[in-house]
Short mmCIF file of C-alpha atoms in Angstrom, two decimals:
data_model
loop_
_atom_site.label_atom_id
_atom_site.label_comp_id
_atom_site.label_asym_id
_atom_site.label_seq_id
_atom_site.Cartn_x
_atom_site.Cartn_y
_atom_site.Cartn_z
CA MET Z 1 -2.71 -16.31 -26.83
CA PRO Z 2 0.66 -14.85 -25.88
CA SER Z 3 3.85 -16.00 -27.54
CA THR Z 4 5.97 -18.73 -26.01
CA LYS Z 5 8.67 -16.16 -25.27
CA LYS Z 6 6.26 -13.94 -23.37
CA SER Z 7 4.84 -16.86 -21.39
CA LEU Z 8 8.32 -18.00 -20.38
CA TYR Z 9 9.37 -14.55 -19.19
CA PHE Z 10 6.23 -13.99 -17.13
CA LEU Z 11 6.25 -17.51 -15.69
CA SER Z 12 9.91 -17.03 -14.75
CA SER Z 13 9.05 -13.78 -13.00
CA ALA Z 14 6.19 -15.49 -11.15
CA LEU Z 15 8.54 -18.30 -10.08
CA VAL Z 16 11.18 -15.86 -8.81
CA THR Z 17 8.53 -13.92 -6.88
CA ALA Z 18 7.12 -17.14 -5.40
CA ILE Z 19 10.63 -18.10 -4.21
CA SER Z 20 11.00 -14.67 -2.62
CA VAL Z 21 7.69 -15.16 -0.78
CA GLY Z 22 8.94 -18.51 0.53
CA VAL Z 23 12.19 -16.92 1.69
CA LEU Z 24 10.40 -14.09 3.48
CA GLY Z 25 7.83 -16.45 4.99
CA TYR Z 26 10.59 -18.57 6.48
CA GLY Z 27 12.40 -15.47 7.66
CA MET Z 28 9.30 -14.24 9.48
CA SER Z 29 9.09 -17.53 11.40
CA THR Z 30 12.67 -17.67 12.64
CA GLU Z 31 14.91 -15.59 14.93
CA TRP Z 32 15.62 -11.97 14.04
CA ALA Z 33 17.95 -10.60 16.70
CA THR Z 34 19.73 -11.35 19.93
CA THR Z 35 20.72 -8.78 22.56
CA THR Z 36 23.13 -9.32 25.45
CA MET Z 37 23.51 -7.06 28.50
CA LYS Z 38 25.51 -7.22 31.71
CA CYS Z 39 23.59 -6.67 34.90
CA ALA Z 40 24.13 -6.17 38.62
CA ARG Z 41 22.02 -5.59 41.72
CA LYS Z 42 21.92 -1.88 42.45
CA GLU Z 43 23.10 -2.22 46.04
CA LEU Z 44 26.09 -4.39 45.08
CA GLY Z 45 27.26 -2.67 41.90
CA ILE Z 46 29.10 -5.78 40.67
CA PHE Z 47 28.27 -6.67 37.09
CA ASN Z 48 28.58 -10.43 37.35
CA GLY Z 49 25.28 -11.32 35.66
CA THR Z 50 24.22 -11.57 32.02
CA ALA Z 51 20.87 -11.37 30.25
CA VAL Z 52 20.32 -12.60 26.70
CA ILE Z 53 17.17 -11.73 24.73
CA THR Z 54 16.39 -13.63 21.52
CA LEU Z 55 13.65 -12.08 19.39
CA LYS Z 56 11.45 -13.48 16.68
CA LEU Z 57 8.71 -11.34 15.18
CA PHE Z 58 6.05 -12.82 17.43
CA ASP Z 59 7.88 -14.77 20.14
CA GLY Z 60 10.85 -14.08 22.34
CA VAL Z 61 13.04 -15.76 24.96
CA LEU Z 62 14.89 -14.09 27.84
CA LYS Z 63 17.69 -16.05 29.48
CA ARG Z 64 19.18 -14.63 32.70
CA PHE Z 65 22.38 -15.86 34.24
CA SER Z 66 22.77 -14.52 37.81
CA CYS Z 67 20.73 -11.54 36.70
CA PRO Z 68 20.01 -10.44 39.30
CA THR Z 69 19.91 -13.66 41.32
CA PHE Z 70 19.36 -17.14 39.89
CA ASP Z 71 19.40 -18.44 36.32
CA ASN Z 72 16.02 -18.19 34.61
CA THR Z 73 14.52 -18.67 31.16
CA ASP Z 74 11.32 -16.82 30.27
CA ALA Z 75 9.35 -17.11 27.03
CA PHE Z 76 7.01 -14.29 26.01
CA GLN Z 77 4.82 -12.98 23.22
CA VAL Z 78 6.60 -9.98 21.70
CA ILE Z 79 3.74 -7.63 20.82
CA PRO Z 80 1.70 -8.12 24.07
CA MET Z 81 4.87 -7.68 26.12
CA LEU Z 82 5.85 -4.52 24.25
CA LYS Z 83 2.34 -3.17 24.79
CA LYS Z 84 2.74 -3.81 28.50
CA ILE Z 85 6.08 -2.00 28.56
CA GLY Z 86 4.82 0.89 26.39
CA GLY Z 87 6.86 3.46 24.53
CA SER Z 88 7.86 3.68 20.90
CA SER Z 89 9.17 0.10 20.66
CA VAL Z 90 5.71 -1.44 20.26
CA VAL Z 91 4.87 1.06 17.49
CA LEU Z 92 8.08 0.31 15.60
CA HIS Z 93 7.72 -3.44 15.98
CA GLY Z 94 4.08 -3.33 14.90
CA LEU Z 95 5.12 -1.27 11.88
CA VAL Z 96 7.72 -3.89 10.94
CA VAL Z 97 5.10 -6.66 11.05
CA CYS Z 98 2.58 -4.61 9.03
CA LEU Z 99 5.14 -3.72 6.35
CA LEU Z 100 6.18 -7.35 6.01
CA ALA Z 101 2.53 -8.32 5.58
CA LEU Z 102 2.23 -5.69 2.83
CA CYS Z 103 5.36 -7.09 1.17
CA LEU Z 104 3.74 -10.52 1.02
CA LEU Z 105 0.50 -9.01 -0.30
CA PHE Z 106 2.22 -7.07 -3.10
CA SER Z 107 4.27 -10.14 -4.03
CA ALA Z 108 1.10 -12.23 -4.24
CA VAL Z 109 -0.52 -9.65 -6.52
CA SER Z 110 2.63 -9.61 -8.67
CA ILE Z 111 2.46 -13.40 -9.03
CA LEU Z 112 -1.21 -13.24 -10.10
CA ILE Z 113 -0.46 -10.57 -12.71
CA CYS Z 114 2.44 -12.62 -14.07
CA LEU Z 115 0.27 -15.73 -14.37
CA TYR Z 116 -2.47 -13.71 -16.05
CA ASN Z 117 -0.01 -12.32 -18.60
CA SER Z 118 1.40 -15.77 -19.30
CA VAL Z 119 -1.97 -16.92 -20.70
CA SER Z 120 -3.38 -13.68 -22.15
CA ASN Z 121 -2.41 -10.41 -23.80
CA PRO Z 122 -3.73 -7.53 -21.65
CA TYR Z 123 -3.20 -3.91 -22.64
CA GLN Z 124 -0.44 -1.80 -21.10
CA THR Z 125 -2.33 -1.16 -17.87
CA TYR Z 126 -1.94 -2.18 -14.26
CA MET Z 127 -2.67 -5.76 -15.41
CA GLY Z 128 0.46 -5.76 -17.58
CA PRO Z 129 4.13 -5.00 -16.92
CA ILE Z 130 3.18 -1.75 -15.16
CA GLY Z 131 1.37 -3.71 -12.46
CA ILE Z 132 4.38 -5.96 -11.93
CA TYR Z 133 6.76 -3.00 -11.80
CA THR Z 134 4.54 -1.31 -9.22
CA CYS Z 135 3.93 -4.32 -6.94
CA SER Z 136 7.47 -5.68 -6.99
CA SER Z 137 8.98 -2.20 -6.53
CA LEU Z 138 6.75 -1.59 -3.52
CA SER Z 139 7.78 -4.96 -2.08
CA ALA Z 140 11.48 -4.15 -2.49
CA CYS Z 141 11.16 -0.63 -1.07
CA LEU Z 142 9.10 -1.71 1.94
CA SER Z 143 11.59 -4.47 2.72
CA VAL Z 144 14.38 -1.87 2.90
CA VAL Z 145 12.25 0.20 5.30
CA VAL Z 146 11.75 -2.93 7.43
CA LEU Z 147 15.51 -3.46 7.69
CA ILE Z 148 16.04 0.10 8.86
CA ILE Z 149 13.17 0.21 11.37
CA PHE Z 150 14.05 -3.10 12.99
CA VAL Z 151 17.69 -2.14 13.51
CA VAL Z 152 16.63 1.18 15.03
CA ASN Z 153 14.17 -0.53 17.35
CA VAL Z 154 16.75 -3.04 18.60
CA ASN Z 155 19.76 -0.75 18.91
CA VAL Z 156 18.41 2.74 19.60
CA THR Z 157 15.39 2.21 21.84
CA ILE Z 158 15.65 0.79 25.37
CA VAL Z 159 13.38 -2.15 24.64
CA ALA Z 160 15.97 -4.73 25.79
CA GLU Z 161 16.54 -2.96 29.10
CA ASP Z 162 12.81 -2.63 29.72
CA LEU Z 163 12.23 -6.33 28.98
CA ILE Z 164 14.92 -7.43 31.42
CA LYS Z 165 13.66 -5.17 34.20
CA ASN Z 166 10.09 -6.31 33.61
CA PHE Z 167 11.02 -9.95 34.27
CA SER Z 168 13.20 -9.05 37.27
CA GLY Z 169 10.27 -7.92 39.36
CA ASN Z 170 10.87 -5.31 42.03
CA ILE Z 171 14.60 -5.97 42.36
CA ALA Z 172 16.58 -2.79 41.65
CA MET Z 173 19.31 -3.45 39.10
CA ASP Z 174 21.75 -1.76 36.76
CA LEU Z 175 22.34 -2.76 33.14
CA LYS Z 176 25.18 -1.88 30.79
CA ASP Z 177 27.16 -2.95 27.70
CA GLN Z 178 24.28 -3.71 25.37
CA ALA Z 179 25.41 -5.75 22.35
CA SER Z 180 22.94 -6.67 19.63
CA GLU Z 181 23.35 -9.04 16.70
CA MET Z 182 21.00 -9.51 13.77
CA LEU Z 183 20.12 -13.12 13.00
CA VAL Z 184 19.00 -15.15 10.00
CA GLY Z 185 15.38 -13.93 9.93
CA TYR Z 186 16.56 -10.34 9.55
CA TYR Z 187 19.10 -11.13 6.84
CA LEU Z 188 16.58 -13.15 4.80
CA VAL Z 189 14.80 -9.88 4.02
CA ILE Z 190 17.79 -8.99 1.82
CA PRO Z 191 17.46 -11.94 -0.62
CA TYR Z 192 13.71 -11.26 -0.68
CA MET Z 193 14.44 -7.72 -1.84
CA VAL Z 194 16.96 -8.92 -4.43
CA LEU Z 195 14.54 -11.51 -5.83
CA SER Z 196 11.82 -8.87 -6.10
CA LEU Z 197 14.19 -6.75 -8.18
CA CYS Z 198 15.08 -9.79 -10.31
CA ALA Z 199 11.37 -10.30 -11.02
CA ILE Z 200 11.22 -6.70 -12.26
CA ALA Z 201 14.35 -7.20 -14.38
CA LEU Z 202 12.88 -10.23 -16.15
CA ILE Z 203 9.76 -8.34 -17.17
CA TYR Z 204 11.78 -5.27 -18.17
CA VAL Z 205 13.95 -7.36 -20.50
CA TYR Z 206 10.86 -8.78 -22.19
CA ASP Z 207 9.03 -5.44 -22.28
CA HIS Z 208 12.04 -3.65 -23.78
CA ALA Z 209 12.45 -6.33 -26.47
CA ALA Z 210 8.73 -6.21 -27.28
CA TYR Z 211 8.81 -2.39 -27.47
CA THR Z 212 11.80 -2.47 -29.83
CA HIS Z 213 10.05 -5.03 -32.03
CA ARG Z 214 6.90 -2.88 -32.20
CA ARG Z 215 8.91 0.20 -33.17
CA GLU Z 216 10.59 -1.70 -35.98
CA GLN Z 217 7.23 -2.83 -37.32
CA GLU Z 218 5.74 0.68 -37.11
CA ARG Z 219 8.52 2.19 -39.26
CA PRO Z 220 9.02 -0.20 -42.18
CA THR Z 221 9.98 2.54 -44.66
CA GLU Z 222 12.87 4.09 -42.73
CA ASP Z 223 15.39 1.78 -44.33
CA ALA Z 224 13.86 1.99 -47.85
CA PRO Z 225 15.78 3.84 -50.60
CA LYS Z 226 14.87 7.51 -51.00
CA GLU Z 227 13.97 6.96 -54.67
CA ILE Z 228 11.26 4.49 -53.70
CA MET Z 229 9.91 6.74 -50.94
CA MET Z 230 9.50 9.62 -53.45
CA TYR Z 231 6.87 7.64 -55.31
#
């Protein structure tokens, strides 16, 4: 059986990781970004309309105010709509969803390893601290990649413009002044990343203390007087 100290450290790491999973799970279910654009009918050239797109990972809402004619609100499924539009946006968005799923998977594996170590004493293999370092590090790194890819997809690609034109039918229109804002779902990836690193830190503190203790036990004669060591 492991010591009480070891059990507490690994259970604490499992708890922190479980909290991070809850944070990310909630973040994946809420809004990630909103984009606003001014619009005008091509033949008029007067930008008196506005379109606002609110994106979750799987659902979206487009609200149009005099863009190009009457006010309308349209709900849509993000991935099917991006497939219909085509281009790189669907690839980037699909990559974001896949990476988040991998983050949850690695976090789940990290929790299982922590629970296993809290009730047993495995060797220094992937079932010990090494496994937790690997899984939690991958979760933190992939979450950073998600933050970068999502921002690029929203701000660099023309996904917002394509969505607005798709719902406007055959009416020719001009769009300008795109302004995007990241929302709570996006920012919750950051505490998830921080908590994953905290889970690593807890195990590192224990592992370092255990390593130091082992080294002290392996060299009991280093502090003995030289006269005694001669015999």
